[in-house]
Short mmCIF file of C-alpha atoms in Angstrom, two decimals:
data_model
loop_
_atom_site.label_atom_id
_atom_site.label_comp_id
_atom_site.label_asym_id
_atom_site.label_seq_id
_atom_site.Cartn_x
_atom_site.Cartn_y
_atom_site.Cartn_z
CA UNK A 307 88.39 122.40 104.99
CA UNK A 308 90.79 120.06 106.94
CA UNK A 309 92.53 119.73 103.50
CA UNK A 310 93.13 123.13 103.59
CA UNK A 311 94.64 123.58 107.24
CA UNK A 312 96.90 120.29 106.73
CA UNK A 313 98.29 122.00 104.20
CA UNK A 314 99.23 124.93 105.50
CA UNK A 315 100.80 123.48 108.71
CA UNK A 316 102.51 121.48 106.13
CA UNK A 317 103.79 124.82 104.38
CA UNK A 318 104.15 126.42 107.90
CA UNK A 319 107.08 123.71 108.19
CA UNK A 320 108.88 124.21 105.10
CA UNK A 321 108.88 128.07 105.25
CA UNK A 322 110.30 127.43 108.75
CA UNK A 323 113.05 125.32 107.71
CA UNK A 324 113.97 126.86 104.63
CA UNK A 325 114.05 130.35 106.50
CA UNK A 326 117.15 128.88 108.18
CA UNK A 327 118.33 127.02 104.81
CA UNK A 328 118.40 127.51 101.28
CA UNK A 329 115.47 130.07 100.15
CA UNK A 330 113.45 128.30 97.53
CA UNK A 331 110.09 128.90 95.18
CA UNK A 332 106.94 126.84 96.77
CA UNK A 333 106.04 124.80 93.50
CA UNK A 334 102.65 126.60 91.88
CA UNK A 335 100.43 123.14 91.90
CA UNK A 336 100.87 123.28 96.07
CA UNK A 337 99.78 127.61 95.84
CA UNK A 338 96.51 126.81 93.96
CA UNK A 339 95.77 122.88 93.76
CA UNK A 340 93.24 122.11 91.42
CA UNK A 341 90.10 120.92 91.57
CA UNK A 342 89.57 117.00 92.23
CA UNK A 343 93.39 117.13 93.87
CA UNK A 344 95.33 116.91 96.84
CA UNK A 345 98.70 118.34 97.47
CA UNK A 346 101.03 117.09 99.60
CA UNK A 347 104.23 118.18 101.31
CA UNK A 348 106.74 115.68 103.22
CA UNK A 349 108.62 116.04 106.23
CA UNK A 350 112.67 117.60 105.40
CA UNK A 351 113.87 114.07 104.83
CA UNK A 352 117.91 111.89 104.82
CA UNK A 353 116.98 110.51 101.35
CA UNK A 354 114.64 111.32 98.25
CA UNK A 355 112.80 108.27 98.35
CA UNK A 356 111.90 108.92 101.86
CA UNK A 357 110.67 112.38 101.37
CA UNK A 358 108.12 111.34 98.48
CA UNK A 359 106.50 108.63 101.25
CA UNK A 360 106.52 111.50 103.64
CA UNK A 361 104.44 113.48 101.21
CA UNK A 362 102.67 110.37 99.88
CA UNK A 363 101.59 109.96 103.69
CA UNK A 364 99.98 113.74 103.37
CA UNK A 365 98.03 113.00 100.65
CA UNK A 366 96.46 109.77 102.21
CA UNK A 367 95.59 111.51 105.73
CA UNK A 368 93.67 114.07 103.71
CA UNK A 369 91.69 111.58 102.00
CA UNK A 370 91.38 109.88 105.06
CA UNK A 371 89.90 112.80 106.32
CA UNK A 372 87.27 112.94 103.44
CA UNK A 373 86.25 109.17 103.54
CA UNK A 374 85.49 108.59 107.09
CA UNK A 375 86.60 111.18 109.52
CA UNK A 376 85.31 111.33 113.43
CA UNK A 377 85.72 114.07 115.84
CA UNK A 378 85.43 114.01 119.76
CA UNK A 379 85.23 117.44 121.46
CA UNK A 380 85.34 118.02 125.62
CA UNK A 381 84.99 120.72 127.15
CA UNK A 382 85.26 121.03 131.38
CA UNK A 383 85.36 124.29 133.48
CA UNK A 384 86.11 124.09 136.90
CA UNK A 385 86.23 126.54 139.92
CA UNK A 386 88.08 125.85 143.03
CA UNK A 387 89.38 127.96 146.15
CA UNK A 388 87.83 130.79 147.91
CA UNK A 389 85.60 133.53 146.90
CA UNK A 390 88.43 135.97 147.49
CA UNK A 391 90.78 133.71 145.48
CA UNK A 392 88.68 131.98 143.15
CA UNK A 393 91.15 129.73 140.81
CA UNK A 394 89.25 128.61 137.11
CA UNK A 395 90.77 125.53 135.70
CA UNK A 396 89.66 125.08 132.12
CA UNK A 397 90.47 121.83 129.86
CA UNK A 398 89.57 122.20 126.42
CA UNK A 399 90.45 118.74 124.19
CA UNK A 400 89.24 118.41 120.20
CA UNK A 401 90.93 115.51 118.72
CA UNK A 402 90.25 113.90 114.75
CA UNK A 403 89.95 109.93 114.41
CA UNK A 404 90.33 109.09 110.42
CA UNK A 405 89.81 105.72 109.30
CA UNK A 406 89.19 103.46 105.75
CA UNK A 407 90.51 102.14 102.30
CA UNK A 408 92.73 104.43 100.24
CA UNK A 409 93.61 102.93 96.86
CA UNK A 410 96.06 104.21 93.83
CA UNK A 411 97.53 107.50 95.69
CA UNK A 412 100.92 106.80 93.64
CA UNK A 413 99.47 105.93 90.26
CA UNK A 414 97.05 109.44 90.05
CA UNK A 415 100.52 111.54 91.12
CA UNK A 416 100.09 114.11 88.22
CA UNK A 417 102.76 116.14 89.08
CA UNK A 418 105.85 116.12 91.61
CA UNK A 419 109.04 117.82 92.71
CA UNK A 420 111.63 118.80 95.81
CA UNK A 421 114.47 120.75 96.81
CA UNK A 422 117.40 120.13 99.54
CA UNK A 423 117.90 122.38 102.09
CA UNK A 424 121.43 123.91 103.02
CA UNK A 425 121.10 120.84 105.78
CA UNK A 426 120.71 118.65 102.65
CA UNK A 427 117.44 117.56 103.94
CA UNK A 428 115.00 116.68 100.64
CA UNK A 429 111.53 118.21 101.20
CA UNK A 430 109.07 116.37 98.35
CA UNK A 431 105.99 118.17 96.86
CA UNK A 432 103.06 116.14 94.87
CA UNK A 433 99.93 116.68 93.32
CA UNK A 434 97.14 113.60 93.16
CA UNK A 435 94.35 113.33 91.19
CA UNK A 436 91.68 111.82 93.36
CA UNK A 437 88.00 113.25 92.36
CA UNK A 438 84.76 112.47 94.12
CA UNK A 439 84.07 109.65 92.31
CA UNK A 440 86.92 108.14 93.44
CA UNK A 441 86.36 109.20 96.82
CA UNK A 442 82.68 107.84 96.59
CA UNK A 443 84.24 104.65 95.81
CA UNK A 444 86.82 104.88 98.56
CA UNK A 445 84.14 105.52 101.17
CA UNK A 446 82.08 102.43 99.72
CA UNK A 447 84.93 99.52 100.26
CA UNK A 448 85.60 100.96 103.47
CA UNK A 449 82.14 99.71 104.45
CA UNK A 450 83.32 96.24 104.26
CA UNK A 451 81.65 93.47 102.96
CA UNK A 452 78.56 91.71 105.10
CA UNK A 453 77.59 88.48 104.16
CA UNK A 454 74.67 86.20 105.67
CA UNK A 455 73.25 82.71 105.12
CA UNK A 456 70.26 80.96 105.87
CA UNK A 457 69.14 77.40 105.57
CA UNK A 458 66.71 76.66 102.50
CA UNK A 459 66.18 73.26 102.47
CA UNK A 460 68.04 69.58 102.95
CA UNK A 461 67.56 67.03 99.79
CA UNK A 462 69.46 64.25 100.61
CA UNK A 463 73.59 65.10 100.70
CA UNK A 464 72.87 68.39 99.08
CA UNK A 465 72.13 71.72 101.69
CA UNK A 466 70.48 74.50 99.85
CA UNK A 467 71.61 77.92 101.43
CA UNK A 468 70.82 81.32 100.87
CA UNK A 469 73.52 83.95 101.11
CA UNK A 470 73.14 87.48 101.39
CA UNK A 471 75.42 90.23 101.12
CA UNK A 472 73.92 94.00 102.35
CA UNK A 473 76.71 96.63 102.32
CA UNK A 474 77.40 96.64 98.88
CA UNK A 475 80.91 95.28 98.58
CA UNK A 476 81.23 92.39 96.05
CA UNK A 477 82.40 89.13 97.29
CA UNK A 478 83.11 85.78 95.86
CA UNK A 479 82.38 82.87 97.87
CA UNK A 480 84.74 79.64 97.17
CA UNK A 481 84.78 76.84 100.08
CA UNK A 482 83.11 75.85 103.61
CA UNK A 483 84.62 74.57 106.66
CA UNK A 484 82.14 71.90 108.17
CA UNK A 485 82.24 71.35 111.96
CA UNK A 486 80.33 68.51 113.17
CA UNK A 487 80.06 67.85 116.92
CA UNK A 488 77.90 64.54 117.87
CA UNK A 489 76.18 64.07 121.11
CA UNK A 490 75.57 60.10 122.07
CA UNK A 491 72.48 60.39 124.35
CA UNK A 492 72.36 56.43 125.45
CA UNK A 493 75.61 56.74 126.23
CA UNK A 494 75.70 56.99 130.17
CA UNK A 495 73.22 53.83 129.85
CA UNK A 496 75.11 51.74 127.44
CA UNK A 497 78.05 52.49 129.31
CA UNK A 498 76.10 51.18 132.48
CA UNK A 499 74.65 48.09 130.79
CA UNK A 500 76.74 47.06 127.94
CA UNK A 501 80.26 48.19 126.81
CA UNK A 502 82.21 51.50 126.73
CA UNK A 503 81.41 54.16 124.42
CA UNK A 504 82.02 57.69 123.87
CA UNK A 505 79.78 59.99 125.26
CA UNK A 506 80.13 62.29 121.96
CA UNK A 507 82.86 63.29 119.14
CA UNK A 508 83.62 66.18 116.89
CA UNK A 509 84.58 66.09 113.39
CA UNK A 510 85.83 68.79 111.12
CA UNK A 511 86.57 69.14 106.73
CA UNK A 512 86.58 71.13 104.48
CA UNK A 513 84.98 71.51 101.06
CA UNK A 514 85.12 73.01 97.87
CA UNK A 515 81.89 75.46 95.93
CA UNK A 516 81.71 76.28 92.48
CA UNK A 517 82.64 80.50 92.95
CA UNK A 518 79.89 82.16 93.65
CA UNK A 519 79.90 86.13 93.38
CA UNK A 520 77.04 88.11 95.08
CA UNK A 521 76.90 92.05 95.58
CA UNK A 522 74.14 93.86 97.25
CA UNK A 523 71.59 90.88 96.81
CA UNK A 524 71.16 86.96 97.68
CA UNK A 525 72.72 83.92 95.98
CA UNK A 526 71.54 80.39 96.11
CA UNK A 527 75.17 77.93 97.12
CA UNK A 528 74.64 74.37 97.41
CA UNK A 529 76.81 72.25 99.91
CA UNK A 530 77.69 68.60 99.54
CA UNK A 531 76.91 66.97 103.39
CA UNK A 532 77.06 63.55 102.53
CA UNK A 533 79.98 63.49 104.87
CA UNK A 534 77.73 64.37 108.12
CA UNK A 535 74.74 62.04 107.31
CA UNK A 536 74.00 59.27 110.46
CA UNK A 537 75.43 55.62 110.29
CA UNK A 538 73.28 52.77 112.51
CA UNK A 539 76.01 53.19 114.89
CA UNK A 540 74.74 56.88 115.33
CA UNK A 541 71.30 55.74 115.86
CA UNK A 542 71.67 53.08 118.02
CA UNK A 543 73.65 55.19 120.47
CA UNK A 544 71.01 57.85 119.83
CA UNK A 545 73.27 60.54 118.37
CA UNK A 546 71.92 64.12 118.19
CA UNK A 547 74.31 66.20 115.18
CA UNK A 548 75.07 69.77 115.54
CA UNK A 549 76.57 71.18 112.70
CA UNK A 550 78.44 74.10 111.95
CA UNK A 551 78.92 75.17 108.05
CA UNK A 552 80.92 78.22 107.71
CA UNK A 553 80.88 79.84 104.13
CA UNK A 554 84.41 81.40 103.09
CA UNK A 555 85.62 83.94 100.22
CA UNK A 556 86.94 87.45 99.60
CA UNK A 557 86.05 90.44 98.69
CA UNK A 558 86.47 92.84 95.53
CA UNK A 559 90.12 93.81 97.27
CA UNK A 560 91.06 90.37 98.66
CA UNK A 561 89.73 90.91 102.33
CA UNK A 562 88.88 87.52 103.71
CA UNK A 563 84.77 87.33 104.38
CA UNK A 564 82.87 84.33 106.15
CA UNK A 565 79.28 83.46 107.30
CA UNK A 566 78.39 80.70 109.74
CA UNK A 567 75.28 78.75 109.77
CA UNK A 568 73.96 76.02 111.88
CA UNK A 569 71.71 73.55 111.51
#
């Protein structure tokens, strides 16, 4: 397990240290780490409180590891020079990519301790709970919320739309930014006949929704649009209205979501 190894490099690195420093006695919780628990060891360290980040950083690159881990592998042999003097050039590259949302390392730390070296280096060791559930969990947020809308239906300044979310993240949805761009098609000919006008406009606001939350299904959100309805000026210089809504909120940890819609 990849757990496993980054542990013992970890351990590899102490017992090098310490062989030139102060012999010490590897705590028993990093020897045999229980079940549902990581272990981690820091880097020798100028201060305490810099040596438990150190190993709080272990801990999190394992779990990394377990929530979303990809791995690249190349492998290229080439064969150059002469048949007397054939030279073999082989490149071999494996490299680890880990990437997601890990949550309450320091509040499961069940057990911890260090030592100082005869450099007076502190080396930090701690145990974290962090089952599968948790990891389950872990892997879920680090999805990320997806959120869509759709159109329903127009009934005078109220716009019915239906928002989706898919990935299972919950999010609660609790304004929209309106964007509405106007586009006077008898302009060029009033302009020609009549008096100067503008050949189109945009407008922007914002508004406020009653919180909506939504996880892994649809929601129903109404929008006030009285402020984008046409005036007679609109229709007398034959505005067409493009509008933009986009649909703002967060997610379960505070991560900013949106959906745009036009109509």
């Amino acid at each position: 397990m990849n757990s496993c190894k980054l542990i013992a490099w970890a351990l590899l690195q102490v017992l090098i240290i310490c062989s030139i420093g102060n012999a010490f006695q590897v705590p028993n919780f990093i020897n045999r780490v229980p079940v549902d628990h990581y272990a981690g060891v820091s880097a020798p360290c100028s201060d305490l409180q810099k040596a438990r980040l150190s190993a709080i950083s272990d801990v999190i690159r394992q779990i990394l590891g377990s929530i979303n881990a990809k791995y690249n592998h190349s492998y290229t042999n080439k064969i150059s020079g002469s048949p007397k003097e054939p030279r073999m050039q082989i490149q071999d590259n494996f490299s680890r990519v880990a990437s997601g949302i890990v949550l309450d390392v320091e509040k499961n730390i069940t057990r911890a301790s260090h030592i100082q070296n005869r450099s007076k280096k502190y080396i930090c060791f701690i145990l974290v709970k962090y089952p599968d559930s948790k990891i389950k969990e872990m892997r879920r947020l680090s999805r990320c919320a997806k959120i869509v809308g759709s159109v329903l239906s127009e009934s005078g300044r109220i716009l019915r739309v239906k928002v989706t979310e898919t990935n299972g993240v919950a999010v609660t949805l609790s304004s929209a930014d309106i964007t509405v761009r106007k586009n006077n098609r008898f302009a060029k000919m009033i302009n020609f006949c009549i008096w100067k006008v503008p050949h189109g406009s945009k407008d922007s606001f914002s508004t406020a929704l009653n919180p909506v939350k939504i996880c892994a299904g649809s929601s129903i959100i109404k929008i006030d649009i009285a402020g984008i309805k046409k005036g007679f000026r609109d229709y007398l210089l034959g505005a067409k209205l493009n509008c933009n809504i986009k649909i703002n909120g967060v997610d379960e940890i505070g991560r900013p979501v949106s959906t745009s819609i036009k109509f």
